[in-house]
Coordinates of C-alpha atoms in Angstrom, one line a residue:
M24 CA -58.8 -15.1 40.0
E25 CA -58.9 -15.4 36.3
K26 CA -57.8 -11.7 35.9
R27 CA -54.8 -12.3 38.1
S28 CA -53.8 -15.4 36.1
H29 CA -54.1 -13.5 32.8
R30 CA -52.0 -10.6 34.2
L31 CA -49.3 -13.1 35.4
R32 CA -49.3 -14.8 32.0
L33 CA -48.9 -11.4 30.2
I34 CA -46.0 -10.5 32.5
L35 CA -44.2 -13.8 31.8
E36 CA -44.7 -13.4 28.1
I37 CA -43.2 -9.9 28.2
L38 CA -40.3 -11.2 30.2
F39 CA -39.7 -14.0 27.8
V40 CA -39.8 -11.6 24.8
A41 CA -37.4 -9.3 26.5
F42 CA -35.1 -12.2 27.3
L43 CA -35.1 -13.3 23.6
C44 CA -34.4 -9.7 22.6
L45 CA -31.4 -9.5 25.0
I46 CA -30.1 -12.9 23.7
T47 CA -30.4 -11.7 20.1
V48 CA -28.6 -8.5 20.8
W49 CA -25.8 -10.3 22.6
V50 CA -25.4 -12.8 19.7
L51 CA -25.2 -10.0 17.2
Y52 CA -22.8 -8.1 19.3
S53 CA -20.6 -11.2 19.7
L54 CA -20.6 -11.6 15.9
G55 CA -19.4 -8.0 15.4
V56 CA -22.5 -6.7 13.7
F57 CA -22.3 -3.5 15.6
T58 CA -18.6 -2.9 15.0
P59 CA -17.9 -0.5 12.2
P60 CA -15.7 -1.9 9.4
S61 CA -12.0 -1.1 9.7
T62 CA -10.7 1.7 7.4
E63 CA -7.1 0.7 8.0
R64 CA -5.4 -1.4 5.3
H65 CA -2.2 -3.3 5.9
A66 CA 0.3 -2.7 3.1
T67 CA 3.7 -3.9 1.9
L68 CA 5.7 -1.7 -0.4
L69 CA 8.4 -3.5 -2.5
I70 CA 11.1 -2.3 -4.9
R71 CA 13.3 -4.7 -6.8
A72 CA 16.2 -3.8 -9.1
S73 CA 18.7 -6.1 -10.7
G74 CA 21.4 -3.4 -10.2
G75 CA 21.1 -3.8 -6.4
F76 CA 19.9 -0.3 -5.6
A77 CA 17.3 2.3 -6.6
Q78 CA 16.2 5.8 -5.8
I79 CA 12.7 6.1 -4.5
D80 CA 10.0 8.7 -4.0
Y81 CA 7.2 7.8 -1.6
R82 CA 4.4 9.9 -0.4
V83 CA 0.9 9.5 1.1
G84 CA -1.3 12.5 0.2
D85 CA 0.7 15.7 0.6
R86 CA 3.0 14.0 3.1
V87 CA 6.4 13.3 1.5
I88 CA 8.1 10.4 3.2
Y89 CA 11.1 9.8 0.9
K90 CA 12.3 12.1 -1.9
Q91 CA 15.0 10.7 -4.2
Y92 CA 16.0 8.4 -1.4
P93 CA 18.7 5.8 -2.3
V94 CA 17.9 2.2 -1.1
S95 CA 19.4 -1.2 -1.5
T96 CA 17.2 -3.6 -3.3
P97 CA 15.2 -5.6 -2.7
W98 CA 13.6 -2.9 -0.5
K99 CA 10.5 -3.6 1.6
L100 CA 8.4 -1.5 3.9
E101 CA 5.5 -2.7 6.0
T102 CA 2.9 0.0 6.8
T103 CA -0.8 0.8 7.0
F104 CA -3.0 3.1 5.0
S105 CA -6.4 4.5 5.6
Q106 CA -9.2 4.0 3.2
G107 CA -9.1 6.9 0.7
D108 CA -5.3 7.7 1.1
E109 CA -3.5 8.8 -2.1
V110 CA -0.4 6.6 -2.3
Y111 CA 2.6 7.3 -4.6
L112 CA 5.6 5.0 -4.9
T113 CA 8.1 5.6 -7.7
A114 CA 11.6 4.3 -8.3
A115 CA 14.4 5.0 -10.6
N116 CA 17.2 2.7 -11.6
P117 CA 20.5 4.7 -11.6
S118 CA 22.6 1.6 -12.5
G119 CA 21.8 1.8 -16.2
Y120 CA 21.0 -1.9 -16.7
G121 CA 18.7 -4.7 -15.8
D122 CA 15.1 -4.5 -14.6
L123 CA 13.2 -2.5 -12.1
E124 CA 9.9 -3.3 -10.3
C125 CA 7.6 -1.7 -7.8
Q126 CA 4.7 -3.3 -6.0
I127 CA 2.1 -2.2 -3.4
I128 CA 0.5 -5.2 -1.7
L129 CA -2.8 -4.5 0.2
E130 CA -4.1 -7.0 2.6
G131 CA -1.9 -9.7 1.1
R132 CA -2.9 -9.0 -2.6
V133 CA -1.0 -7.2 -5.2
W134 CA -2.8 -3.9 -5.7
K135 CA -0.4 -1.9 -7.9
S136 CA 2.6 -3.2 -9.8
Q137 CA 4.9 -2.1 -12.6
R138 CA 8.0 -3.7 -14.1
V139 CA 10.4 -2.3 -16.7
E140 CA 13.6 -3.5 -18.4
F141 CA 16.5 -1.3 -19.4
P142 CA 16.5 1.2 -21.3
A143 CA 13.4 2.1 -19.3
D144 CA 14.6 3.2 -15.9
K145 CA 11.5 4.3 -13.9
V146 CA 8.5 2.7 -12.4
A147 CA 5.4 4.1 -10.6
C148 CA 2.8 2.5 -8.4
A149 CA 0.1 4.8 -7.3
G150 CA -3.6 5.0 -6.5
L151 CA -6.4 5.7 -4.0
V152 CA -6.6 3.1 -1.3
P153 CA -9.9 1.3 -1.6

């Protein structure tokens, strides 16, 4: 009888440990521990020019999106980048007066920014997305 009681107790202990392991895995899964971190970054691109317009060049890696493209300012583009993307945003001020600014905002924080005043007429915001 004692052998049977010992075996039953061992089975119950094993079931209890297995139950605790399942609960632990479920809690960790609920917390997102097993989810790989996102490599996507939300971005906002901004161009401001006191002259009211600018010409922009914008590319990501080798993919040219805009080449000497005229825009009214303030100009804004919402997009996403992948971690490691090479981003280039440049602007020229053809009006010949005032100031010009570019900004790249990643996840709500200014990542790249440049501002110039006439006679300087070009800005560049570029880098590898962290």
